[in-house]
Coordinates of N, CA and C and ligand atoms in Angstrom, one line a residue:
M1 N 0.8 -1.2 0.0 CA 0.0 0.0 0.0 C 0.9 1.3 0.0
Q2 N 1.9 1.1 0.9 CA 2.8 2.4 1.0 C 3.5 2.6 -0.4
N3 N 3.9 1.5 -1.1 CA 4.3 1.6 -2.5 C 3.5 2.4 -3.4
L4 N 2.2 2.1 -3.3 CA 1.2 2.7 -4.2 C 1.1 4.1 -3.8
E5 N 1.0 4.4 -2.5 CA 0.8 5.8 -2.1 C 2.0 6.7 -2.6
N6 N 3.2 6.1 -2.6 CA 4.4 6.9 -3.0 C 4.5 7.0 -4.5
K7 N 3.8 6.1 -5.2 CA 3.9 6.1 -6.6 C 3.1 7.3 -7.2
D8 N 3.8 8.3 -7.6 CA 3.0 9.4 -8.1 C 3.2 9.7 -9.6
E9 N 3.9 8.8 -10.2 CA 4.0 8.8 -11.7 C 2.7 8.6 -12.5
V10 N 1.8 7.8 -11.8 CA 0.5 7.6 -12.5 C -0.5 8.6 -12.1
K11 N -0.6 9.7 -12.8 CA -1.5 10.8 -12.4 C -2.3 11.0 -13.7
V12 N -3.7 10.9 -13.5 CA -4.5 11.2 -14.6 C -5.3 12.5 -14.3
H13 N -5.3 13.3 -15.3 CA -6.0 14.7 -15.2 C -7.3 14.6 -16.0
K14 N -7.2 13.9 -17.1 CA -8.4 14.0 -18.0 C -8.6 12.7 -18.7
L15 N -10.0 12.3 -18.8 CA -10.3 11.1 -19.5 C -11.2 11.5 -20.7
T16 N -10.9 11.1 -21.8 CA -11.9 11.4 -23.0 C -12.4 10.2 -23.5
I17 N -13.7 10.3 -23.7 CA -14.5 9.3 -24.3 C -14.9 9.7 -25.7
N18 N -14.3 9.1 -26.7 CA -14.7 9.3 -28.1 C -15.8 8.4 -28.5
G19 N -16.9 9.0 -28.9 CA -18.1 8.1 -29.1 C -17.9 7.1 -30.3
G20 N -18.6 6.0 -30.3 CA -18.6 5.0 -31.3 C -19.9 4.9 -32.0
K21 N -20.5 3.7 -31.6 CA -21.9 3.5 -32.1 C -22.9 3.2 -31.0
T22 N -24.1 3.6 -31.2 CA -25.2 3.3 -30.3 C -25.5 1.9 -30.4
K23 N -26.4 1.3 -29.5 CA -26.9 0.0 -29.6 C -27.6 -0.4 -30.9
L24 N -28.2 0.7 -31.5 CA -28.9 0.6 -32.8 C -27.9 0.7 -34.0
G25 N -26.6 0.9 -33.6 CA -25.6 1.0 -34.7 C -25.4 2.4 -35.3
E26 N -26.1 3.4 -34.7 CA -26.0 4.7 -35.3 C -24.7 5.4 -34.6
A27 N -24.1 6.3 -35.3 CA -22.8 6.9 -34.9 C -23.2 7.9 -33.7
E28 N -22.3 7.8 -32.7 CA -22.7 8.6 -31.5 C -22.3 10.0 -31.6
N29 N -21.2 10.3 -32.5 CA -20.9 11.7 -32.8 C -20.8 12.6 -31.5
I30 N -20.1 11.9 -30.5 CA -19.9 12.8 -29.4 C -18.5 12.5 -28.7
Q31 N -18.0 13.6 -28.1 CA -16.8 13.4 -27.3 C -17.1 14.0 -25.9
V32 N -16.8 13.2 -24.9 CA -17.0 13.5 -23.6 C -15.7 13.5 -22.8
E33 N -15.5 14.6 -22.2 CA -14.2 14.8 -21.3 C -14.6 14.9 -19.9
I34 N -13.9 14.0 -19.1 CA -14.1 14.0 -17.6 C -12.8 14.3 -16.9
F35 N -12.9 15.3 -16.1 CA -11.6 15.8 -15.4 C -11.5 15.2 -14.0
A36 N -10.3 15.0 -13.6 CA -10.0 14.5 -12.2 C -10.7 15.3 -11.2
G37 N -11.3 14.6 -10.3 CA -12.1 15.2 -9.2 C -13.6 15.5 -9.4
Q38 N -14.0 15.3 -10.7 CA -15.4 15.4 -11.0 C -16.2 14.1 -10.6
V39 N -17.3 14.3 -10.1 CA -18.2 13.3 -9.8 C -19.3 13.2 -10.8
I40 N -19.4 12.1 -11.5 CA -20.4 12.0 -12.6 C -21.4 10.9 -12.3
S41 N -22.7 11.2 -12.6 CA -23.7 10.1 -12.5 C -24.2 9.8 -13.9
I42 N -24.2 8.5 -14.1 CA -24.7 7.9 -15.4 C -26.1 7.3 -15.0
V43 N -27.0 7.8 -15.8 CA -28.5 7.3 -15.5 C -29.1 6.8 -16.7
G44 N -30.0 5.9 -16.6 CA -30.7 5.4 -17.9 C -31.4 4.1 -17.5
P45 N -32.4 3.7 -18.3 CA -33.1 2.5 -18.0 C -32.2 1.2 -18.1
T46 N -32.6 0.2 -17.5 CA -31.9 -1.2 -17.6 C -31.7 -1.5 -19.1
G47 N -30.5 -1.8 -19.3 CA -30.2 -2.3 -20.8 C -29.8 -1.1 -21.7
S48 N -29.8 0.1 -21.1 CA -29.4 1.2 -21.9 C -27.9 1.4 -22.2
G49 N -27.1 0.7 -21.4 CA -25.7 0.7 -21.7 C -24.8 1.3 -20.6
K50 N -25.3 1.5 -19.4 CA -24.5 2.1 -18.4 C -23.3 1.3 -18.1
S51 N -23.6 0.0 -17.8 CA -22.4 -0.9 -17.5 C -21.4 -0.9 -18.6
R52 N -21.9 -1.0 -19.9 CA -21.0 -1.1 -21.0 C -20.2 0.2 -21.1
L53 N -20.6 1.3 -20.8 CA -19.9 2.5 -20.7 C -18.7 2.3 -19.6
L54 N -19.1 1.9 -18.5 CA -18.1 1.7 -17.4 C -17.0 0.7 -17.9
A55 N -17.5 -0.4 -18.5 CA -16.6 -1.4 -19.0 C -15.6 -0.8 -20.1
D56 N -16.1 0.0 -21.0 CA -15.3 0.6 -22.0 C -14.2 1.4 -21.3
I57 N -14.6 2.2 -20.2 CA -13.5 3.0 -19.6 C -12.6 2.0 -18.9
E58 N -13.1 1.0 -18.2 CA -12.3 0.1 -17.4 C -11.2 -0.6 -18.3
C59 N -11.7 -1.1 -19.5 CA -10.5 -1.7 -20.3 C -9.9 -0.7 -21.3
L60 N -10.1 0.6 -21.1 CA -9.5 1.6 -21.9 C -9.7 1.2 -23.3
A61 N -11.0 1.1 -23.8 CA -11.3 0.7 -25.1 C -10.6 1.4 -26.2
Q62 N -10.3 0.7 -27.2 CA -9.6 1.3 -28.4 C -10.3 0.9 -29.7
E63 N -11.7 1.2 -29.6 CA -12.4 0.9 -30.8 C -12.6 -0.6 -31.0
D64 N -12.3 -1.4 -30.0 CA -12.3 -2.8 -30.0 C -13.3 -3.5 -29.1
T65 N -14.3 -2.7 -28.7 CA -15.4 -3.2 -27.8 C -16.7 -3.1 -28.8
P66 N -17.8 -3.8 -28.3 CA -19.0 -3.7 -29.2 C -19.5 -2.2 -29.5
T67 N -19.0 -1.3 -28.7 CA -19.5 0.1 -28.9 C -18.6 0.8 -29.8
K68 N -17.3 0.3 -30.1 CA -16.4 1.0 -30.9 C -15.9 2.3 -30.3
R69 N -16.0 2.5 -29.0 CA -15.6 3.7 -28.4 C -14.2 3.7 -28.2
Q70 N -13.6 4.9 -28.0 CA -12.1 5.0 -27.7 C -12.0 5.9 -26.4
I71 N -11.0 5.4 -25.6 CA -10.8 6.2 -24.4 C -9.4 6.6 -24.5
L72 N -9.2 8.1 -24.2 CA -7.9 8.6 -24.2 C -7.6 9.0 -22.8
I73 N -6.4 8.9 -22.4 CA -5.9 9.4 -21.0 C -5.1 10.6 -21.3
D74 N -5.4 11.7 -20.7 CA -4.7 12.9 -20.9 C -4.5 13.2 -22.3
G75 N -5.5 12.9 -23.0 CA -5.5 13.3 -24.5 C -4.7 12.3 -25.3
E76 N -4.1 11.3 -24.7 CA -3.2 10.4 -25.5 C -3.9 9.1 -25.7
I77 N -3.6 8.5 -26.9 CA -4.0 7.1 -27.1 C -3.0 6.2 -26.3
L78 N -3.6 5.1 -25.7 CA -2.6 4.3 -24.9 C -2.1 3.2 -25.8
D79 N -0.7 2.9 -25.7 CA -0.3 1.7 -26.4 C -0.7 0.5 -25.6
D80 N -0.5 -0.7 -26.2 CA -1.0 -1.9 -25.5 C -0.2 -2.2 -24.2
E81 N 1.0 -1.7 -24.2 CA 1.8 -1.9 -22.9 C 1.1 -1.3 -21.7
A82 N 0.8 0.1 -22.0 CA 0.3 0.9 -21.0 C -1.2 0.4 -20.6
R83 N -1.8 0.0 -21.6 CA -3.3 -0.4 -21.5 C -3.4 -1.7 -20.7
F84 N -2.5 -2.6 -20.9 CA -2.7 -3.9 -20.2 C -1.8 -4.2 -19.1
N85 N -1.1 -3.2 -18.7 CA -0.1 -3.3 -17.6 C -0.9 -3.3 -16.3
L86 N -1.0 -4.4 -15.6 CA -1.8 -4.5 -14.5 C -1.3 -3.7 -13.3
E87 N 0.0 -3.4 -13.3 CA 0.5 -2.6 -12.2 C 0.1 -1.2 -12.1
G88 N -0.1 -0.7 -13.4 CA -0.6 0.7 -13.5 C -2.0 0.8 -13.7
K89 N -2.8 -0.3 -13.2 CA -4.3 -0.3 -13.5 C -4.9 0.9 -13.0
L90 N -5.6 1.5 -14.0 CA -6.1 2.9 -13.6 C -7.6 3.0 -13.1
V91 N -8.2 1.9 -13.3 CA -9.6 1.9 -13.0 C -10.1 1.0 -11.9
A92 N -10.9 1.6 -11.0 CA -11.5 0.8 -9.9 C -13.0 0.7 -10.2
Q93 N -13.6 -0.3 -10.0 CA -15.1 -0.5 -10.2 C -15.7 -1.2 -9.1
L94 N -16.7 -0.7 -8.5 CA -17.4 -1.4 -7.4 C -18.7 -2.1 -8.2
S95 N -18.8 -3.4 -8.1 CA -19.8 -4.1 -8.8 C -21.2 -3.8 -8.2
Q96 N -22.2 -4.0 -8.9 CA -23.5 -3.7 -8.4 C -24.1 -4.9 -7.8
N97 N -24.9 -4.8 -6.9 CA -25.6 -5.9 -6.2 C -27.1 -5.9 -6.4
M98 N -27.6 -6.9 -7.0 CA -29.0 -6.9 -7.4 C -29.9 -7.7 -6.5
N99 N -29.3 -8.0 -5.3 CA -30.1 -8.9 -4.4 C -31.0 -8.1 -3.5
F100 N -32.0 -7.4 -4.2 CA -32.9 -6.6 -3.3 C -33.8 -7.6 -2.7
I101 N -34.5 -7.2 -1.6 CA -35.5 -8.0 -1.0 C -36.8 -7.6 -1.4
M102 N -37.4 -8.3 -2.2 CA -38.7 -7.9 -2.9 C -39.9 -8.1 -2.0
D103 N -40.0 -7.5 -0.8 CA -41.2 -7.6 0.0 C -41.9 -6.3 0.2
I104 N -41.4 -5.3 -0.6 CA -42.3 -4.1 -0.7 C -42.5 -3.6 -2.1
T105 N -43.5 -2.8 -2.3 CA -43.7 -2.4 -3.7 C -42.6 -1.4 -4.1
V106 N -42.5 -1.2 -5.4 CA -41.5 -0.2 -5.9 C -41.8 1.2 -5.4
E107 N -43.0 1.5 -5.2 CA -43.4 2.9 -4.7 C -42.9 3.0 -3.3
D108 N -43.2 2.1 -2.5 CA -42.8 2.1 -1.1 C -41.3 2.2 -1.0
F109 N -40.6 1.4 -1.8 CA -39.2 1.3 -1.8 C -38.6 2.7 -2.1
Ligands
ADP201 N1 -23.3 1.1 -27.8 C1 -23.5 -0.2 -27.7 N2 -23.2 -0.9 -28.8 C2 -23.5 -2.3 -28.7 N3 -24.0 -2.9 -27.7 C3 -24.2 -2.2 -26.6 C4 -24.0 -0.8 -26.5 N4 -24.4 -0.3 -25.3 C5 -24.7 -1.4 -24.6 N5 -24.6 -2.5 -25.3 C6 -25.1 -3.9 -24.9 O1 -26.4 -3.8 -24.5 C7 -26.6 -4.7 -23.4 C8 -27.1 -3.9 -22.1 O2 -26.1 -2.9 -21.7 P1 -25.7 -2.7 -20.3 O3 -24.5 -1.9 -20.3 O4 -25.7 -4.0 -19.6 O5 -27.0 -1.8 -19.7 P2 -27.2 -1.2 -18.2 O6 -26.1 -1.5 -17.4 O7 -27.6 0.2 -18.5 O8 -28.4 -2.0 -17.7 C9 -25.2 -5.3 -23.1 O9 -25.1 -6.6 -23.7 C10 -24.2 -4.4 -23.8 O10 -23.0 -4.9 -24.1
MG202 MG1 -25.7 -2.3 -15.6

């Protein structure tokens, strides 16, 4: 842990998502920039692609996922070494837990 804390060469200031294709195959025509320290909420119905977007970021997609999106770190395209280097793994993700206890109505919940 101390090693990780002392390691300050991996600093990310900006993440860029270059749009690819929607689920319907249409061009997304969008570029989204997210800056360090920002808190972002992704909302949408089940199946709309929230998890896929997170997965694209997690694997630092390079137009090689079903969405054909590309992720840039600080404006740079990552080479495979940087992308797959587990030591410098850049993304943490908490998985979702769907084990709700269904003994109340949605409205009451
Ligand atoms: N842009 C996209 N292009 C192709 N498939 C997509 C796209 N976005 C989502 N999908 C696929 O649609 C399905 C539902 O997406 P998912 O991310 O699980 O939705 P959510 O997390 O919002 O419920 C998954 O199989 C996912 O891979
Ligand atoms: Mg999901």
